[in-house]
Short mmCIF file of C-alpha atoms in Angstrom, two decimals:
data_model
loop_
_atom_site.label_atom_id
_atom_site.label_comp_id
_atom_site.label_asym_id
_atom_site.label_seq_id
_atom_site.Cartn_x
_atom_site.Cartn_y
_atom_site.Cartn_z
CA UNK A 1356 14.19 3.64 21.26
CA UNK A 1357 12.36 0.68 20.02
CA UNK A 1358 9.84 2.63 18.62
CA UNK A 1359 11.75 4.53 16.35
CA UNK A 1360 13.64 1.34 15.39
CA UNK A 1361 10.18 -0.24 14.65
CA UNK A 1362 9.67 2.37 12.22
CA UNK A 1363 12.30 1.70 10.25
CA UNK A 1364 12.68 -1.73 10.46
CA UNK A 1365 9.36 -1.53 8.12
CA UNK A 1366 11.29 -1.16 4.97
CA UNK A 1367 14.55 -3.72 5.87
CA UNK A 1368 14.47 -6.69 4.05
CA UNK A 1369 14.20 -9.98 5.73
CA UNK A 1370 16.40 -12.19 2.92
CA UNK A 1371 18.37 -10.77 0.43
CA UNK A 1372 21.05 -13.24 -1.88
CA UNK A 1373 21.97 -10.55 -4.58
CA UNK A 1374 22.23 -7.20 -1.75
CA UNK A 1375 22.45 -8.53 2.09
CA UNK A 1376 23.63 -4.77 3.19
CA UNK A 1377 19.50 -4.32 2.21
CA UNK A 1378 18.83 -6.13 5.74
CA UNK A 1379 20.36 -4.10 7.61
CA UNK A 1380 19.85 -0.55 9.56
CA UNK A 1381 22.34 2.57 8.80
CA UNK A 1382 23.09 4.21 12.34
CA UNK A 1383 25.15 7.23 12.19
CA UNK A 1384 24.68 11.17 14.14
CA UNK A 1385 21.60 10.15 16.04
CA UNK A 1386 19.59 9.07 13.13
CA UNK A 1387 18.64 5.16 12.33
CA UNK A 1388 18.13 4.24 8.64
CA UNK A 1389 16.69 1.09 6.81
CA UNK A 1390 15.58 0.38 3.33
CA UNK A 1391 14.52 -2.35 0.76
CA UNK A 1392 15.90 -0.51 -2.25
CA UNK A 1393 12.35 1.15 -3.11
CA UNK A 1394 11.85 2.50 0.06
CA UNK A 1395 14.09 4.45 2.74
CA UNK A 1396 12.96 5.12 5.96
CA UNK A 1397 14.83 7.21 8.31
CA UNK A 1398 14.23 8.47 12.25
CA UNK A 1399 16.14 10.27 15.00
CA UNK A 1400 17.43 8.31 17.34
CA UNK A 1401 19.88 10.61 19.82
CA UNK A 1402 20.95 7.18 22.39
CA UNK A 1403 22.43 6.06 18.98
CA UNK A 1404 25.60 8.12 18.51
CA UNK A 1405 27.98 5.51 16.74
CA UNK A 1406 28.52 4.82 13.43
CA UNK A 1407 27.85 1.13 12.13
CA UNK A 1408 25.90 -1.17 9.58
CA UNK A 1409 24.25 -3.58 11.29
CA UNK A 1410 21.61 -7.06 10.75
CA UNK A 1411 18.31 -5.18 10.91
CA UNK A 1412 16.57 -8.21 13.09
CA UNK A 1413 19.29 -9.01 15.24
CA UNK A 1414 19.83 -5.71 16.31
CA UNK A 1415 16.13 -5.25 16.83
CA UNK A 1416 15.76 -8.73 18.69
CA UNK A 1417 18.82 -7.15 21.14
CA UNK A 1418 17.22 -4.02 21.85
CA UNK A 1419 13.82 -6.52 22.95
CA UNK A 1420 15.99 -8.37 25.01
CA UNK A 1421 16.93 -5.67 27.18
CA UNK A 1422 14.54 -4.25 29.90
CA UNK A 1423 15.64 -0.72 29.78
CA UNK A 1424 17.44 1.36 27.06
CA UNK A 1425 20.90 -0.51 26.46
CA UNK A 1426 24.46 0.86 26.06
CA UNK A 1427 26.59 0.45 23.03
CA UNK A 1428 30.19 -0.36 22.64
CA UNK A 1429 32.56 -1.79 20.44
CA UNK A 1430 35.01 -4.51 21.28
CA UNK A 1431 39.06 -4.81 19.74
CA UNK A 1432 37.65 -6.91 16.78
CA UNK A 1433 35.14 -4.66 16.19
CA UNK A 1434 32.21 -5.93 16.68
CA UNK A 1435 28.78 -4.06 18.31
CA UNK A 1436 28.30 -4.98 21.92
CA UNK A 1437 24.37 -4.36 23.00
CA UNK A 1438 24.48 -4.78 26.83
CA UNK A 1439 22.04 -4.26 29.52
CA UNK A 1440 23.11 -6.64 32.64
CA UNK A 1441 23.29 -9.53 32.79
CA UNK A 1442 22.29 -9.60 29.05
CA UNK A 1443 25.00 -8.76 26.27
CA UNK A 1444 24.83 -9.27 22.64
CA UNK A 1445 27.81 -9.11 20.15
CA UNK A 1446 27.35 -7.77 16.29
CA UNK A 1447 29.07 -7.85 13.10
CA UNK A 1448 28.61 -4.79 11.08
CA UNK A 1449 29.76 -3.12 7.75
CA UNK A 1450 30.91 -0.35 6.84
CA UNK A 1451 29.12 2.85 6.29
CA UNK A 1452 30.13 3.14 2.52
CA UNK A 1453 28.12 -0.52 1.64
CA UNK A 1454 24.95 0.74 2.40
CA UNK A 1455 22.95 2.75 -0.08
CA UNK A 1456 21.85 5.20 2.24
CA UNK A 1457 19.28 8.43 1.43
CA UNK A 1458 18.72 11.93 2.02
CA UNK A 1459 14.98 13.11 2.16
CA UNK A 1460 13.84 14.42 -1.52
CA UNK A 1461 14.70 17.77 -1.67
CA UNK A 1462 12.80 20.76 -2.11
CA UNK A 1463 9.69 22.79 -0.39
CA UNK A 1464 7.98 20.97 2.44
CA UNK A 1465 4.44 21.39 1.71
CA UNK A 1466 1.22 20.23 4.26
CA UNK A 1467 0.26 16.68 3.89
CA UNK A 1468 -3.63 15.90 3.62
CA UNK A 1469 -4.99 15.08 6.36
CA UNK A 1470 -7.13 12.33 4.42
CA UNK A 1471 -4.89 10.86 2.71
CA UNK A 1472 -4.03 7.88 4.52
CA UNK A 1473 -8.06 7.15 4.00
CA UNK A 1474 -7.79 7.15 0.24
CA UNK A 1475 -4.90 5.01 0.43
CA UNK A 1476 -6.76 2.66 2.24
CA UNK A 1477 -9.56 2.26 -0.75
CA UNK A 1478 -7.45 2.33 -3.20
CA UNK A 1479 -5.32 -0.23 -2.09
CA UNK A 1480 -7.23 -3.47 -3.33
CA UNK A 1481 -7.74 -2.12 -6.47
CA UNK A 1482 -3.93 -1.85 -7.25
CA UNK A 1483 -2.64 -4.51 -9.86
CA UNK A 1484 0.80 -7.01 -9.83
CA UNK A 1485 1.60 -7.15 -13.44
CA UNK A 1486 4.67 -6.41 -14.24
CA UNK A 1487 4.21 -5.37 -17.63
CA UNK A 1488 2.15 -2.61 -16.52
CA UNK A 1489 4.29 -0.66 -13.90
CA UNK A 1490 1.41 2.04 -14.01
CA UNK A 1491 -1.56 -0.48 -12.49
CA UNK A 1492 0.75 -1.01 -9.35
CA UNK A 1493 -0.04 2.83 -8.67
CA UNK A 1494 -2.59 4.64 -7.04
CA UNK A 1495 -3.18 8.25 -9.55
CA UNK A 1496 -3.49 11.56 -7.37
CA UNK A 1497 -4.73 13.44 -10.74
CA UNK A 1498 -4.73 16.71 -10.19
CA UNK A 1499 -6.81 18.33 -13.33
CA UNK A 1500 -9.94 16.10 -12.12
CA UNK A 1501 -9.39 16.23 -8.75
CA UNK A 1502 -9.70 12.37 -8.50
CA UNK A 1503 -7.38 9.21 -6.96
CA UNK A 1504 -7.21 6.07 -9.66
CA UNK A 1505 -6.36 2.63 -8.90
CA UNK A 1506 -7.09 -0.01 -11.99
CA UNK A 1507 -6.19 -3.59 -12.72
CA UNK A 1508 -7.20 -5.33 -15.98
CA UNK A 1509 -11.01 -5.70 -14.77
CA UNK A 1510 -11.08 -3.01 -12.00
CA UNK A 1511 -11.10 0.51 -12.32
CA UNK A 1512 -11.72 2.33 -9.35
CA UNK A 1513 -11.62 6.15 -8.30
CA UNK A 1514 -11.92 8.40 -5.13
CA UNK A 1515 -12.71 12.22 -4.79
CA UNK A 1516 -8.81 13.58 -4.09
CA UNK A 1517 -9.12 17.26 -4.03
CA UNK A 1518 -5.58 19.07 -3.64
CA UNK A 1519 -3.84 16.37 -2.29
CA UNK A 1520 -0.39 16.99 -3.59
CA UNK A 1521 0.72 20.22 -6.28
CA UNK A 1522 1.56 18.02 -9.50
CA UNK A 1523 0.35 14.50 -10.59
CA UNK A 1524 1.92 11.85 -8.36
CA UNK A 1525 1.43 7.71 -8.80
CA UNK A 1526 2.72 6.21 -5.52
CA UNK A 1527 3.53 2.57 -5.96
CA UNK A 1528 1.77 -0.07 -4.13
CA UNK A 1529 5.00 -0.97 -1.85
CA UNK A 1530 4.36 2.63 -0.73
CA UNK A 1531 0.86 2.41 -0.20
CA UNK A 1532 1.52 -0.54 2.08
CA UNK A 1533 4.26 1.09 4.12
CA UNK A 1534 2.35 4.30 4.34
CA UNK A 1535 -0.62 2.19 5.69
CA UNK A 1536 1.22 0.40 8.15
CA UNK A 1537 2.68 3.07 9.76
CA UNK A 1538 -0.57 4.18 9.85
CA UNK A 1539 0.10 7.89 11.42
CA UNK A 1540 -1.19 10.18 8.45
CA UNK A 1541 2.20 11.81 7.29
CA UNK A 1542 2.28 15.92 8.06
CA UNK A 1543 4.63 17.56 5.16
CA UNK A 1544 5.76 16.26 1.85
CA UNK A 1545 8.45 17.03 -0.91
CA UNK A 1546 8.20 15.63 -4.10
CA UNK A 1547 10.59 15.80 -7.61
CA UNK A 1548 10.56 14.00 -10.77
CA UNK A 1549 12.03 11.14 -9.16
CA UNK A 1550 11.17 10.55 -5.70
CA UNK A 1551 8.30 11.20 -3.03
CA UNK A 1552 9.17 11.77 1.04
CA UNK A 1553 6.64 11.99 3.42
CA UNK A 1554 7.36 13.64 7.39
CA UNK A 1555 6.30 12.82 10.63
CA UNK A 1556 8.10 15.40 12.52
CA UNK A 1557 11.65 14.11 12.56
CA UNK A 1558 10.57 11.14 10.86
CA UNK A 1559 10.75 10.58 7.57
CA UNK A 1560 10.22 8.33 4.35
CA UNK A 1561 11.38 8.52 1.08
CA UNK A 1562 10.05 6.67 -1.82
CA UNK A 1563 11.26 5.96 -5.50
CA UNK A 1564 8.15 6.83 -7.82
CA UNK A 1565 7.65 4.83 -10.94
CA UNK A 1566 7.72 7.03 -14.39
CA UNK A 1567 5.23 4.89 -16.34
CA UNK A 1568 2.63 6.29 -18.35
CA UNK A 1569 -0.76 6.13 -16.54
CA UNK A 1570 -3.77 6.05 -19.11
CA UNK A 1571 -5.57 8.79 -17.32
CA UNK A 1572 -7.30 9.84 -20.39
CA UNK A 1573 -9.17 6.19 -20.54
CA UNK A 1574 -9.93 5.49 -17.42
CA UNK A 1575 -11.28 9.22 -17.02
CA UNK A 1576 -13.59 8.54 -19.72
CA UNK A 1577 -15.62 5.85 -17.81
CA UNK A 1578 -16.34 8.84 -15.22
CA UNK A 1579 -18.05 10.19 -18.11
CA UNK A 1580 -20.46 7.30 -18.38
CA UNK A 1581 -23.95 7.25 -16.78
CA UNK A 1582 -26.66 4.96 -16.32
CA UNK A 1583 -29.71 4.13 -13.80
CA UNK A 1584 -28.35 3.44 -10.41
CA UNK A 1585 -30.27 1.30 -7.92
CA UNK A 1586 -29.50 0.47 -4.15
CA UNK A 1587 -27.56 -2.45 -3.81
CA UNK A 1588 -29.34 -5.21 -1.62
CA UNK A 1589 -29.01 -5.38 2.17
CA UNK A 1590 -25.68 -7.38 3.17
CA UNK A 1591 -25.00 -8.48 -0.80
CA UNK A 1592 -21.75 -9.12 -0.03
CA UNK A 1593 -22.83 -12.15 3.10
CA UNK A 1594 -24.86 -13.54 0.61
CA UNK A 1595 -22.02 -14.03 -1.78
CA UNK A 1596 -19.81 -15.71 0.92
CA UNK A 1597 -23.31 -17.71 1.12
CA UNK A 1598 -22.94 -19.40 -2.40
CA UNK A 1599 -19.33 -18.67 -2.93
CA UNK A 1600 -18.20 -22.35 -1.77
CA UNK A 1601 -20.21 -24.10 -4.38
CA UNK A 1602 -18.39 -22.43 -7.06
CA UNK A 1603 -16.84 -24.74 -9.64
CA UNK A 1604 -13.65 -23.34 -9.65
CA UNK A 1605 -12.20 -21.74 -5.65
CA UNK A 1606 -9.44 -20.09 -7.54
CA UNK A 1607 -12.02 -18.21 -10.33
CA UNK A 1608 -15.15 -18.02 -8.40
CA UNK A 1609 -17.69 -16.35 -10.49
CA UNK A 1610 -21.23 -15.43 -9.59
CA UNK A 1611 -24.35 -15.15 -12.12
CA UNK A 1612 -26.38 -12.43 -11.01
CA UNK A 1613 -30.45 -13.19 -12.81
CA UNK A 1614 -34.04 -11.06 -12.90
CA UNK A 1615 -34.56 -13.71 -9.61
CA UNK A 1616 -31.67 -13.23 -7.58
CA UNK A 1617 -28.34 -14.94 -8.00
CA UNK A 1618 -26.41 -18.60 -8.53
CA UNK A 1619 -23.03 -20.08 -8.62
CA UNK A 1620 -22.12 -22.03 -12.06
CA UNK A 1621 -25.11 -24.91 -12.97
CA UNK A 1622 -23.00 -28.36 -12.11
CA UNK A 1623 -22.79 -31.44 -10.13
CA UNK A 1624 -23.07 -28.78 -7.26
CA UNK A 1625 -24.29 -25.23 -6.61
CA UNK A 1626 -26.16 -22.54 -5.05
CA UNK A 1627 -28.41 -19.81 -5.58
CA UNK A 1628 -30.15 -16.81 -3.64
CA UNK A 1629 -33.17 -15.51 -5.32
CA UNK A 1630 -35.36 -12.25 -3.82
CA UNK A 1631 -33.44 -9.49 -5.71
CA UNK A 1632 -32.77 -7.71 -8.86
CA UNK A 1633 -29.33 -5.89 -9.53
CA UNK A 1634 -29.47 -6.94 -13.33
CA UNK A 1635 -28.03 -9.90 -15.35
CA UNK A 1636 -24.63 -10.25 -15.60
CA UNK A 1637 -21.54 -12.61 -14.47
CA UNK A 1638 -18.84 -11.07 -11.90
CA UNK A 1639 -16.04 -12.62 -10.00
CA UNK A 1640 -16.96 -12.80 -6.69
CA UNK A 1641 -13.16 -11.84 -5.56
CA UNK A 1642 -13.07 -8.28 -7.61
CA UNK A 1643 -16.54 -7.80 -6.37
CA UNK A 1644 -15.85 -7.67 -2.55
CA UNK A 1645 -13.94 -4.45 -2.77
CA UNK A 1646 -16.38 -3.20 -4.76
CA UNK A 1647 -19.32 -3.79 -2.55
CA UNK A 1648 -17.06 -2.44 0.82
CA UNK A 1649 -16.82 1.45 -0.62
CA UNK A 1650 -20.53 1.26 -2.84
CA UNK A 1651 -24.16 1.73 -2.08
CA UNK A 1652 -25.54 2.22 -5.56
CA UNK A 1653 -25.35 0.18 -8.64
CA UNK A 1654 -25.64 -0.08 -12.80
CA UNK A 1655 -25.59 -2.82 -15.09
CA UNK A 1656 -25.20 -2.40 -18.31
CA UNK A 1657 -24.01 -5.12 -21.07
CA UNK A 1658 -20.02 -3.24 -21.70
CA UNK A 1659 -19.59 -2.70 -17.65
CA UNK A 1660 -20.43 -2.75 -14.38
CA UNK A 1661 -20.90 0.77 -12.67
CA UNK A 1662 -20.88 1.54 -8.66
CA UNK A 1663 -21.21 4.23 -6.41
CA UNK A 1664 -20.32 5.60 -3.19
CA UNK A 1665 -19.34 8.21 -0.83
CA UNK A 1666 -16.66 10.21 -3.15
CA UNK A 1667 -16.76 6.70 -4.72
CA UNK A 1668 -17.08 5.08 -8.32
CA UNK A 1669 -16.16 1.65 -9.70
CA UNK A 1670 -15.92 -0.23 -13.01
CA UNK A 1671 -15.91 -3.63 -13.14
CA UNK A 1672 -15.87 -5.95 -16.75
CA UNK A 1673 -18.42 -8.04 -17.21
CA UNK A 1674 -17.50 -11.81 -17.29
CA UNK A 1675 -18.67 -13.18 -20.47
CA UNK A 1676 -21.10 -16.24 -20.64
CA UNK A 1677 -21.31 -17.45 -23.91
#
């Protein structure tokens, strides 16, 4: 039992002011139900067979505080009774009509990829936060060019995706997360114009997709580009965490990569690392470390920034110097 409540308790908010029903579970026919308005996540739970609304950590803190599978009850003023002797905890709950509960996405159930979970993972740090561009909080399955996208505004990054789902799908970044912290790759999918729901068996989770235009066409276009790749330099990214303290600014740490090696920001402080050539040019040091985890090859050029991998390519943006 306190697995499957685990599960769910995943997407249960732990505050809400505007919607408090949003922190709690849905328990009803041997199923247990929990979302944060985004996200529903839903698993069979057959020792459950009441009906209530109940606080999503409280009832999840009872269940811990029993050492064996409790029993359920209600008392005259209806509240939830959680008992296993000499422990007993008491409930308030709502009723079922305040919570927005969710059916699974209907239509065919269609075979998960089995790597999917692993392109999730890469993408992940390459997904943006700005709210005016719903589109960069998405990872791209594209299905023309057989590719996964993730951009930011100086990121672009994209992984080999072959026939990963039948029709273009961006899954948000709250998703991605859940989908990663479960960590189980899922086993069947449906999917419609409006939502995405992924199955473990008789576990499930739906998610809301977000309809914004994704500018496939651009970012495809920097596939397009070549340029002479060289191996990148034996543990680049340790010698970055090397300098990276003497940067001027902690918050904007850039590094200046020279024909010699490379160097934080000329000042009152600063530090260099000379023995290597990757080509001159000025990155920040945070958008590089994701980078350098997925690539083993590398381009400079004066517009951008190219890397490569396995089933791997990156674009960073320059920092400009002058």
């Amino acid at each position: 039992m306190r697995d499957e409540i685990k599960f769910v308790r995943g997407a249960v908010k732990d505050r809400d002011t505007i919607a408090p029903v949003l922190t709690h579970f849905y328990i009803s026919k041997g199923r247990i139900q929990g979302t944060n308005g985004r996200v529903h996540l839903d698993v069979a739970c057959p020792a459950l067979t009441f009906e209530a609304v109940v606080p999503a950590e409280k009832f999840l803190r009872a269940v811990d505080a029993c050492d064996k599978d409790p029993k359920f009850r209600f008392t005259d003023g209806n509240k939830l009774v959680i008992e296993c002797k000499p422990f007993k905890a008491f409930l308030p709950h709502l009723t079922a009509a305040d919570f927005p509960r969710a059916d699974p996405t209907p239509g065919k159930k269609r075979a998960a990829h089995p790597d999917l979970l692993a392109v999730l993972r890469v993408m992940l740090p390459f997904l943006g936060t700005d709210a005016s561009r719903p589109w960069a909080g998405c990872a791209l399955f594209h299905r023309a060019s057989s590719m996964a996208f993730a951009a930011n505004n100086a990121i672009i990054a994209a992984h080999t995706a072959n026939d990963f789902f039948h029709a273009d799908v961006q899954i948000p970044i709250f998703t991605v997360e859940e989908l990663l912290r479960i960590g189980e790759p899922p086993q069947h999918y449906t999917l419609d114009d409006t939502s995405l729901t992924f199955f473990w068996g008789d576990r499930w989770l739906r998610s809301l997709l977000i309809r914004d235009e994704w500018p496939v066409v651009t970012v495809a276009k920097f596939l397009e580009q070549k340029g002479k790749k060289i191996p990148l330099p034996a543990n680049l990214q340790g010698s970055i965490n090397r300098v990276m303290p003497f940067c001027a600014d902690p918050k904007f740490p850039i590094i200046y990569f020279t024909k010699n090696g490379m160097a934080t920001a000329p000042g009152e402080s600063m530090a260099e690392i000379t023995g290597f050539d990757i080509g001159e040019c000025a990155l920040r040091a945070d958008n590089l470390e994701p980078m350098l985890r997925y690539s083993d090859h590398i381009c400079v050029t004066e517009k951008v920034v190219m890397f490569w991998g396995k089933d791997f390519r990156g674009f960073m943006a320059p920092m400009r110097t002058t």
